[in-house]
mmCIF file of C-alpha atoms in Angstrom:
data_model
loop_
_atom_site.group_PDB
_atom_site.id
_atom_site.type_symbol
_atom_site.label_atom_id
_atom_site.label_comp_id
_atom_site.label_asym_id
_atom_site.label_seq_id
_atom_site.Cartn_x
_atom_site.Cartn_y
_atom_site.Cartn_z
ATOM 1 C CA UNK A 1 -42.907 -10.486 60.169
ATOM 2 C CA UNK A 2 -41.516 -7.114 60.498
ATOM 3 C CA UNK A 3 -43.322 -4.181 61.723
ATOM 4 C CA UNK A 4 -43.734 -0.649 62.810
ATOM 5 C CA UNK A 5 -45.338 1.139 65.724
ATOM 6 C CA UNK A 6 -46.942 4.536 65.475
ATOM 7 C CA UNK A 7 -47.410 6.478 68.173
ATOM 8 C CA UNK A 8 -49.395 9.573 67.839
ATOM 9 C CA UNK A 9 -50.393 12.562 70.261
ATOM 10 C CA UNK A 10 -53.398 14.118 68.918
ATOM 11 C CA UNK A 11 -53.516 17.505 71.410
ATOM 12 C CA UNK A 12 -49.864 18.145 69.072
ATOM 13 C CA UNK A 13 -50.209 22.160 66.863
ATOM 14 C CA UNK A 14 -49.787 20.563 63.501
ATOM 15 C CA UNK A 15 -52.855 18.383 63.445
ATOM 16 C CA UNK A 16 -51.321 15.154 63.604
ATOM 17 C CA UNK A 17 -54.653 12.743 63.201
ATOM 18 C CA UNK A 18 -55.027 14.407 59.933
ATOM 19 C CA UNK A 19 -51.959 12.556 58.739
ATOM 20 C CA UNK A 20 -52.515 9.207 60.021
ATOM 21 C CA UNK A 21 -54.236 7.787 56.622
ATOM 22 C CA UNK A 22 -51.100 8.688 54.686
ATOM 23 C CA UNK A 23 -48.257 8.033 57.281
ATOM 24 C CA UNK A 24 -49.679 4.339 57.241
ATOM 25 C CA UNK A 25 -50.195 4.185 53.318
ATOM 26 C CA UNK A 26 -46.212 4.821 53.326
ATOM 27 C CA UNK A 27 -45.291 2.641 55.901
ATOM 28 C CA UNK A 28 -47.652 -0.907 54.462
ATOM 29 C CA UNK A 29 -45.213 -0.198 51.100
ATOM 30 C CA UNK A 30 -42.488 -1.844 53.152
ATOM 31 C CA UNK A 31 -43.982 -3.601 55.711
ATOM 32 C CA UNK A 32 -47.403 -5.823 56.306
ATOM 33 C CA UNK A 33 -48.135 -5.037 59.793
ATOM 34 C CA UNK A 34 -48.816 -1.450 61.515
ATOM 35 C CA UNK A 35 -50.033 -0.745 65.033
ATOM 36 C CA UNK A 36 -51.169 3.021 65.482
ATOM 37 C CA UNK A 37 -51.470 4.211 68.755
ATOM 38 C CA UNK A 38 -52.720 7.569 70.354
ATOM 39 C CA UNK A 39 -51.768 9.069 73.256
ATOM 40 C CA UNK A 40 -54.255 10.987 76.375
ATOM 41 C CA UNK A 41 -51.618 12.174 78.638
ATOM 42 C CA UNK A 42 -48.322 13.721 79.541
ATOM 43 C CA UNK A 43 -45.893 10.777 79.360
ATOM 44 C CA UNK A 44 -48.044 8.086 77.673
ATOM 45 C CA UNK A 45 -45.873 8.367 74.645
ATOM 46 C CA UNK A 46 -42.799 6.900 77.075
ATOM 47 C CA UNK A 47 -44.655 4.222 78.208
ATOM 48 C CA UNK A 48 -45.879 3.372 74.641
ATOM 49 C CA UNK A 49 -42.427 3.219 73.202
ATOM 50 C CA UNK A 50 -40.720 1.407 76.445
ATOM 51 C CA UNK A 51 -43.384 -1.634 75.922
ATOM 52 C CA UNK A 52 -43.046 -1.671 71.870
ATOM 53 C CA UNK A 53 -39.004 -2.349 72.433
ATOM 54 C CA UNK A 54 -39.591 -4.313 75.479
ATOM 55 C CA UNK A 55 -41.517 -6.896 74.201
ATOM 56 C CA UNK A 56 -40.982 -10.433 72.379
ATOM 57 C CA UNK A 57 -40.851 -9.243 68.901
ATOM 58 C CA UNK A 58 -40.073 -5.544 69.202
ATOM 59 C CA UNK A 59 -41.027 -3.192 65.978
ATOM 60 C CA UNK A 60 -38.219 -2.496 62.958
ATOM 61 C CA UNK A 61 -38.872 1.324 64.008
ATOM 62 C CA UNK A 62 -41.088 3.117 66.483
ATOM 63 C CA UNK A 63 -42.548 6.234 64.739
ATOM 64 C CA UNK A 64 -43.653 9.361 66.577
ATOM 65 C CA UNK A 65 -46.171 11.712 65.355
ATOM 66 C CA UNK A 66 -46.117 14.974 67.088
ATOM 67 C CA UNK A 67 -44.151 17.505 67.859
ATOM 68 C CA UNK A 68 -40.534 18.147 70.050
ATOM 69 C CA UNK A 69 -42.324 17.041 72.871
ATOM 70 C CA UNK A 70 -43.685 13.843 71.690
ATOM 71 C CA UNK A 71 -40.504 12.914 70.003
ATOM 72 C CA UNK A 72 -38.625 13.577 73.212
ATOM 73 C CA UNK A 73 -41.135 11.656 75.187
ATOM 74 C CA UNK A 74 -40.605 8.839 72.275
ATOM 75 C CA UNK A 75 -36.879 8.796 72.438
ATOM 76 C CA UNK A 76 -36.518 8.979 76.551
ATOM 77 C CA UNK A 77 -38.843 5.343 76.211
ATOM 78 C CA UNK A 78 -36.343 3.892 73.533
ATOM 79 C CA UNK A 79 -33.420 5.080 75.464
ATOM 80 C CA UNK A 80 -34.419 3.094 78.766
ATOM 81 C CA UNK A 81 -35.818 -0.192 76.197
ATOM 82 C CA UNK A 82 -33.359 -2.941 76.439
ATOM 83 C CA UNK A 83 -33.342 -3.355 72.700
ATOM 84 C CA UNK A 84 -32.459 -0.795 70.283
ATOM 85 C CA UNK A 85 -35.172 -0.011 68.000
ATOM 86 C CA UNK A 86 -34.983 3.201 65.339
ATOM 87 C CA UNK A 87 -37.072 6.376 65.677
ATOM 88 C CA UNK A 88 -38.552 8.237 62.782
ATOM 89 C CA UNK A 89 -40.244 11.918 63.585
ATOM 90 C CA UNK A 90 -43.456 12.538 61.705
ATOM 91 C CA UNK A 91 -43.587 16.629 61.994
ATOM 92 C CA UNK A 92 -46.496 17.467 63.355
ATOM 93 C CA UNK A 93 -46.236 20.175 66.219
ATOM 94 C CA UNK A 94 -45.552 23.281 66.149
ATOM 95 C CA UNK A 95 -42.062 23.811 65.348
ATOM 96 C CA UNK A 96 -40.863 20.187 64.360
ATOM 97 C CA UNK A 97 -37.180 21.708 65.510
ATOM 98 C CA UNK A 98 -35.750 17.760 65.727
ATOM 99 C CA UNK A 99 -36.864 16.959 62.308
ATOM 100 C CA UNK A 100 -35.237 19.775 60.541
ATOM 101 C CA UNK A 101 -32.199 18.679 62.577
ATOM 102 C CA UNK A 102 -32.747 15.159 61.101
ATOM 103 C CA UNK A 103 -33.782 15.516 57.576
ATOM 104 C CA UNK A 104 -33.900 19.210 56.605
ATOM 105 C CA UNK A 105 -36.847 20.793 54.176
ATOM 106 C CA UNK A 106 -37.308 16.720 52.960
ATOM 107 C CA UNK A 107 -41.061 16.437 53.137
ATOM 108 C CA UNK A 108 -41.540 13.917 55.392
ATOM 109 C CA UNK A 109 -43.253 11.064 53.475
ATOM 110 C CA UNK A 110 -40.085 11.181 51.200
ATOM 111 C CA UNK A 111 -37.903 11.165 54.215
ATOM 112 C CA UNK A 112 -39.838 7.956 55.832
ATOM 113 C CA UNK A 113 -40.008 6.229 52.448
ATOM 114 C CA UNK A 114 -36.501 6.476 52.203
ATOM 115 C CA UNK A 115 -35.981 5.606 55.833
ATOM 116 C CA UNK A 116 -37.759 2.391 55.148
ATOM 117 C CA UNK A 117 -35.928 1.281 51.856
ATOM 118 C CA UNK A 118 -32.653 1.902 54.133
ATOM 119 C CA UNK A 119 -30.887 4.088 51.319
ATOM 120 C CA UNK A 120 -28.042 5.716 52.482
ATOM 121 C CA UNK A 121 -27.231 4.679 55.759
ATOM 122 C CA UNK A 122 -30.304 6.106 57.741
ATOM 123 C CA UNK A 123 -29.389 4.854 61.115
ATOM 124 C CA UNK A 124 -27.663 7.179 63.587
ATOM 125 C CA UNK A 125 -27.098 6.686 67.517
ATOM 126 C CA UNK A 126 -27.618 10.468 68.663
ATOM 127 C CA UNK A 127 -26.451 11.970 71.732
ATOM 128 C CA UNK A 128 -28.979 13.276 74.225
ATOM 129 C CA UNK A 129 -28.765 15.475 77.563
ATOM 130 C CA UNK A 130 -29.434 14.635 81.055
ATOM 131 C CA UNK A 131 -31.588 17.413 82.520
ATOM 132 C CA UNK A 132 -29.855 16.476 86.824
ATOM 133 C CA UNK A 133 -32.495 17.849 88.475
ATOM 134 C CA UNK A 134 -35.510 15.809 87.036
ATOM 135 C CA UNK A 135 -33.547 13.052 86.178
ATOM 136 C CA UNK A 136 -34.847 13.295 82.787
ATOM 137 C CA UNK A 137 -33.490 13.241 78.733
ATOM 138 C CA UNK A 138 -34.069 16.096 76.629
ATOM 139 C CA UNK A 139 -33.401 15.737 72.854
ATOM 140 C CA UNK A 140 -34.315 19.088 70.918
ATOM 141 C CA UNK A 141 -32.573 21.185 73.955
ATOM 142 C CA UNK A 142 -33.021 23.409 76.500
ATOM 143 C CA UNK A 143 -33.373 27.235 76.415
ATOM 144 C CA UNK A 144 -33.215 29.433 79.472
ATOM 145 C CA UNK A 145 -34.214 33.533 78.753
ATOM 146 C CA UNK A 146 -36.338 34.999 76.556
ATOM 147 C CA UNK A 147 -37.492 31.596 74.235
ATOM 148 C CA UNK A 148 -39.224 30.089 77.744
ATOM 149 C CA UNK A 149 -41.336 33.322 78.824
ATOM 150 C CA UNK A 150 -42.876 33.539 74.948
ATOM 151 C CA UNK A 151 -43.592 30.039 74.604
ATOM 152 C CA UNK A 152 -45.281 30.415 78.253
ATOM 153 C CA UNK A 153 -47.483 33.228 76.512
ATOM 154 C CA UNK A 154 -48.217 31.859 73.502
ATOM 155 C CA UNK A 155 -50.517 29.914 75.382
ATOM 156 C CA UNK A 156 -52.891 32.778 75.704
ATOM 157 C CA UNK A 157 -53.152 33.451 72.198
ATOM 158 C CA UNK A 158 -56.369 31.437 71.007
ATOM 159 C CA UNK A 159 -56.462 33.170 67.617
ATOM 160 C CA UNK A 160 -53.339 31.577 66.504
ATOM 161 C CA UNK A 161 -52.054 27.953 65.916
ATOM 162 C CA UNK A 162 -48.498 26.441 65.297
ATOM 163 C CA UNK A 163 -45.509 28.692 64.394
ATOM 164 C CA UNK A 164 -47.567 31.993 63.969
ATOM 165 C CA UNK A 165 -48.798 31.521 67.121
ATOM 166 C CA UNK A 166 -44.884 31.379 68.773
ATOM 167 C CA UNK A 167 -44.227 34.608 66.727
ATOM 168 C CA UNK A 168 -46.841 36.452 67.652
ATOM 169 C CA UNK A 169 -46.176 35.594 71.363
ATOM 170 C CA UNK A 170 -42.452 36.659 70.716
ATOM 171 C CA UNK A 171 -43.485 39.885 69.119
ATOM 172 C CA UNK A 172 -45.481 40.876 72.323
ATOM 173 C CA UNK A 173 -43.159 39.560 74.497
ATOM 174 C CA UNK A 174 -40.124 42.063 72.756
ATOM 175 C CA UNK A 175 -41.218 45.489 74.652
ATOM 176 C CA UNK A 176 -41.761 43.971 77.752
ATOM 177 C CA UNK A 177 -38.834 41.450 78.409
ATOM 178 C CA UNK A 178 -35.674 42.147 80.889
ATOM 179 C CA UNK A 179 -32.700 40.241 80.444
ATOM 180 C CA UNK A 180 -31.947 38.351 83.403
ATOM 181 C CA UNK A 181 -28.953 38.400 85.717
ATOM 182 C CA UNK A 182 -26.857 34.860 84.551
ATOM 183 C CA UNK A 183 -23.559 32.860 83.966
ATOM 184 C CA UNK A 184 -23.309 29.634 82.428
ATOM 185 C CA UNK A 185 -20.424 27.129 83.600
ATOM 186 C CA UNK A 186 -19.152 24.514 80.569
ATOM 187 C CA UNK A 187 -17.198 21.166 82.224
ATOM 188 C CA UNK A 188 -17.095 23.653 85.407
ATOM 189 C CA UNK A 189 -15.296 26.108 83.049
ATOM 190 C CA UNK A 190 -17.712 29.886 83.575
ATOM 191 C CA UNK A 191 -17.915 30.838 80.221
ATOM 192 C CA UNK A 192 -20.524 33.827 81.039
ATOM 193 C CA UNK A 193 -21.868 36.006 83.350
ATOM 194 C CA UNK A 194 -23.914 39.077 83.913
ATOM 195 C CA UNK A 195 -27.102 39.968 81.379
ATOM 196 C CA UNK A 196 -28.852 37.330 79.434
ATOM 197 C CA UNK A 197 -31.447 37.447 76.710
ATOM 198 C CA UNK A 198 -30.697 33.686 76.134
ATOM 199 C CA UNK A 199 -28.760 30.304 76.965
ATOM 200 C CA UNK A 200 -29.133 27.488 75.065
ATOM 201 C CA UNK A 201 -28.220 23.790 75.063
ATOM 202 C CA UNK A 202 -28.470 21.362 72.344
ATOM 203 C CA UNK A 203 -29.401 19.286 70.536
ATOM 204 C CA UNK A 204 -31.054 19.948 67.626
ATOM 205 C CA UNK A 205 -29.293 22.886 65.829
ATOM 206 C CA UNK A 206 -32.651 24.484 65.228
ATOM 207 C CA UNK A 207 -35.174 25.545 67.885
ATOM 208 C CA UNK A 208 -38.509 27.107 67.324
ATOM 209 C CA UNK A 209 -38.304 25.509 63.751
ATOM 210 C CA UNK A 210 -36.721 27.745 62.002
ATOM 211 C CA UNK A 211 -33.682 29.899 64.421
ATOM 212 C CA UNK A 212 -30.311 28.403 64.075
ATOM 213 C CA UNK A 213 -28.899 29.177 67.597
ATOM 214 C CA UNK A 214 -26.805 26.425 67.277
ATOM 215 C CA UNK A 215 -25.350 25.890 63.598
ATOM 216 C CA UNK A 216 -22.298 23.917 64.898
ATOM 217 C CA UNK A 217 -24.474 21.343 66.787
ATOM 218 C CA UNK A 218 -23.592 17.243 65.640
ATOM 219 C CA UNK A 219 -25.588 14.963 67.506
ATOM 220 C CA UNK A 220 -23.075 12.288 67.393
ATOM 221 C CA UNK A 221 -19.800 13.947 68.807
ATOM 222 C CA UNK A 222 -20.839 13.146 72.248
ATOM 223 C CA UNK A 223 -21.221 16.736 73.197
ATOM 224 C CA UNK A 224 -23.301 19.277 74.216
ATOM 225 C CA UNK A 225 -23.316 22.688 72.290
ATOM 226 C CA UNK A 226 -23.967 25.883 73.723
ATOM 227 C CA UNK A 227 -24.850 29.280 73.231
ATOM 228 C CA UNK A 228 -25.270 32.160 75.192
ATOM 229 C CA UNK A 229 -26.572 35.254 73.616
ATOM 230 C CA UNK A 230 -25.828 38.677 76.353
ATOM 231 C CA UNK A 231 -27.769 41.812 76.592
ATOM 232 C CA UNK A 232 -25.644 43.675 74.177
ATOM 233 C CA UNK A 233 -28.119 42.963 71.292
ATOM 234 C CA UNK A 234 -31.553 43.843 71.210
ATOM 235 C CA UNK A 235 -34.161 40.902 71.249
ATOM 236 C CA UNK A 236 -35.705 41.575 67.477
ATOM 237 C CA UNK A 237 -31.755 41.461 66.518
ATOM 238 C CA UNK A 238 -31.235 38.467 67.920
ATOM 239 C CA UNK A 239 -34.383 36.911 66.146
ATOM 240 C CA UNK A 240 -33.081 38.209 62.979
ATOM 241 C CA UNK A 241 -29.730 37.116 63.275
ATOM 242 C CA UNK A 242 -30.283 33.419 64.260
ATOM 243 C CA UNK A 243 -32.800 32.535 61.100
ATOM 244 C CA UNK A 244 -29.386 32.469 59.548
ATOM 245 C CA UNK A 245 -26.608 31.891 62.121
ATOM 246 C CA UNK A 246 -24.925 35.184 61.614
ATOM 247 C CA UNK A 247 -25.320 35.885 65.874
ATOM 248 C CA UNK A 248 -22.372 33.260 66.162
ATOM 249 C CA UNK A 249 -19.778 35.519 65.395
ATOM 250 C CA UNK A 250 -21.267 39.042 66.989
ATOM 251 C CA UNK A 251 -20.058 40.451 70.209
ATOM 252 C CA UNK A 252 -21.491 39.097 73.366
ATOM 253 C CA UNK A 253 -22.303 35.858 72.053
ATOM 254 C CA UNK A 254 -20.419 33.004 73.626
ATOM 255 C CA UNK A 255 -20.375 29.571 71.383
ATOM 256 C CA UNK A 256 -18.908 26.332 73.591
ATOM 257 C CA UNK A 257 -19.015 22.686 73.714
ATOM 258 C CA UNK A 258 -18.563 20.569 77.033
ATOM 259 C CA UNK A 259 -20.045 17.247 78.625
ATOM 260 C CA UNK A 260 -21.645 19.524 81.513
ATOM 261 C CA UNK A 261 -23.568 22.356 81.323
ATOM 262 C CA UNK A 262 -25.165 24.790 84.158
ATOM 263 C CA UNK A 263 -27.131 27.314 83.818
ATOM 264 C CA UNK A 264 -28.001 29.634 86.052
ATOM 265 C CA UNK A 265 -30.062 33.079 87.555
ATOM 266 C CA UNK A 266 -27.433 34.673 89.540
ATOM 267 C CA UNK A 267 -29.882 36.585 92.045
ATOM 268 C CA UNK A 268 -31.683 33.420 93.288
ATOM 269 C CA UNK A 269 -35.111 34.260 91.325
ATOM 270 C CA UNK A 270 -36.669 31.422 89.453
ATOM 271 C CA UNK A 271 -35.227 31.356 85.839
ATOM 272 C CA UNK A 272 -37.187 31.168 83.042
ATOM 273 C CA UNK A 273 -36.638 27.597 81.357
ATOM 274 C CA UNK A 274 -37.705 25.097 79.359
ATOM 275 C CA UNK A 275 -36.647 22.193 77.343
ATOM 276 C CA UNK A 276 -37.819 20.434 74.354
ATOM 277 C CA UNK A 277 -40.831 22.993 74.199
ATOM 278 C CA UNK A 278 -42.172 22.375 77.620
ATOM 279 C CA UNK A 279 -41.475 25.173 80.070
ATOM 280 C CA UNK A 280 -40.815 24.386 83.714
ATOM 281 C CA UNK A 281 -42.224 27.444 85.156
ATOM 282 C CA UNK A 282 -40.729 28.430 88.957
ATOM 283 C CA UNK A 283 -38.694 25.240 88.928
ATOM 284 C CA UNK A 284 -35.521 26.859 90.230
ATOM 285 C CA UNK A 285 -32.064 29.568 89.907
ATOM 286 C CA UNK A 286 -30.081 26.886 88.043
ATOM 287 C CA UNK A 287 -30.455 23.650 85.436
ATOM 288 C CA UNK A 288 -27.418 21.187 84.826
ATOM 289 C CA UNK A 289 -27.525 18.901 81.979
ATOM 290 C CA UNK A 290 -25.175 16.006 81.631
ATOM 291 C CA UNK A 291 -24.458 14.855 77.822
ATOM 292 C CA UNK A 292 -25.857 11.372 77.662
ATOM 293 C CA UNK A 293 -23.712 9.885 74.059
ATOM 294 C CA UNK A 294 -25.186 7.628 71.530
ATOM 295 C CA UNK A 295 -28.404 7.295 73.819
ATOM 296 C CA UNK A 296 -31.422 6.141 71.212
ATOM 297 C CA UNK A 297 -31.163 4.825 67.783
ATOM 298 C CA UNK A 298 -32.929 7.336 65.151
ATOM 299 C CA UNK A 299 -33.469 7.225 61.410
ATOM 300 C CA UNK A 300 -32.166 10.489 60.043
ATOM 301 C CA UNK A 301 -30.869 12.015 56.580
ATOM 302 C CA UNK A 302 -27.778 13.564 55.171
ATOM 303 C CA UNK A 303 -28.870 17.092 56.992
ATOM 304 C CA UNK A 304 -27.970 16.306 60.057
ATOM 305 C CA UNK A 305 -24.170 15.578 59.230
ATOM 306 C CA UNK A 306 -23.976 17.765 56.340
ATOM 307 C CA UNK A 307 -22.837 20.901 57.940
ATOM 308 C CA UNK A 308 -21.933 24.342 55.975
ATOM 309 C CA UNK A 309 -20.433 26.088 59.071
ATOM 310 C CA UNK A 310 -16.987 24.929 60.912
ATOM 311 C CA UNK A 311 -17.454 25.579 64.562
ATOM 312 C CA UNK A 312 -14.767 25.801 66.957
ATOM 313 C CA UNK A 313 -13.495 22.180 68.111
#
């Protein structure tokens, strides 16, 4: 008999136990049998999804309830499992980037019902990056500059939850950050160099939920997009200008595509990076991520091929 495997990490921003009791109503409308599982630590949500696919009778689609960071931990299991098995994202962190990527302003219990029923052609093999130096995938993207250091200090801000939270952290952040010293090299190609507010790899053409830094980004072309935002524009521009793509075509802002992509701090500090939410604080000068193409099966709607920009080829 068919069935699906929920995975769920309950210390996720968007209160993801809370939506357990409907995510499972949804899911017995199609099929008999669902196993819910939560997760207690860093990297569970890998192992979880790695076993599921790994065994005898692997599930008909492995579901992850969380945010970017679960998802990502989700799809690095699936990528390593021998057999293919289907992701669906349940949005429930704090900026659910990946499934705006995927399915747009669908609520999700449409989205999954319709996942399920297989209308339309749901099943897409999406390209993921290689971060080199941990040896490990990243699907929503990485971001080196300014996004990093506020998502660092959001932590401190108890008052808040979710998306307010990451603006309110941004908004303090503003008169305070200093754009660091950078280039960025595409295929070995340097495409930038000098002040940075922002570099980012991707992915998912959203990041913090709702800024479109990269509005060209396909996730099946078996590349990596990139932008690179310099210090000619003030930070409270640039967060203005990417909640609707308009920064693509402003001065200093460099749009590419490549296989490899470095970034790096050209004074040999510690840059200020994460990926997929989780920011690798003092980790190094320089990242390099590797595009890894068609690397986990995922269950995804018409947003994330239908595409109202034309970005450079």
């Amino acid at each position: 008999m068919p069935h699906l495997f929920i995975i769920v990490n309950p210390a996720a921003g968007g209160q993801p136990v809370d939506l357990i009791p409907t995510l499972v109503g949804v899911c017995r409308q199609w099929l008999d049998r669902v196993t819910v599982r939560t997760t207690t630590a860093a990297g569970e949500a890998t192992s979880l999804a790695r076993e599921a696919a790994g065994c005898a009778h692997p599930p008909a689609v492995v579901v992850a309830v969380g945010g970017d960071g679960t998802a990502r931990e989700v799809a690095q299991g699936l990528a390593d499992a021998e057999h293919p098995v289907p992701m669906f994202i349940v949005p429930a962190g704090t900026a659910n980037s990946c499934y705006r990527t995927l399915w747009g302003e669908l609520p999700w219990p449409q989205a999954l019902a319709a996942a399920l029923a297989d209308r339309g052609g749901c099943r897409q093999h999406v390209d993921l990056a290689r971060l080199v130096e941990l040896d490990r995938l990243v699907l929503a993207g990485a971001c080196a500059g300014f996004p990093p250091q506020a998502i660092y200090d959001a932590r401190t801000i108890t008052e808040l939850s979710g998306r307010p939270r990451y603006e309110a952290a941004m908004c303090r952040l503003i008169p305070r950050f200093e754009p660091y010293p950078g280039r960025v090299l595409v295929d070995g190609v340097e495409v930038h160099r000098g002040p940075t507010l922002l570099a980012n790899v991707g992915g998912s053409r959203y990041r913090g939920g709702c800024y479109e830094l990269l509005p060209y980004s396909c996730l099946v072309d078996g590349l990596l997009d990139v932008c690179v935002v310099g210090a000619e524009h003030s930070v409270a521009d640039l967060l203005r200008l990417t909640r609707t793509a308009e920064h693509v075509s402003q001065p200093g802002v460099v749009y590419a595509r490549g296989r490899r992509v470095t970034i790096e701090r050209t004074d040999g500090r510690p840059v200020w990076f994460e990926h997929d939410g989780e920011v690798l604080v003092g980790a190094g000068p320089a990242f390099t991520l590797d595009v890894v193409p068609g690397a986990v099966p995922v269950l995804a709607g018409a947003a994330m091929t239908a595409r109202s920009w034309h970005g450079p080829a």
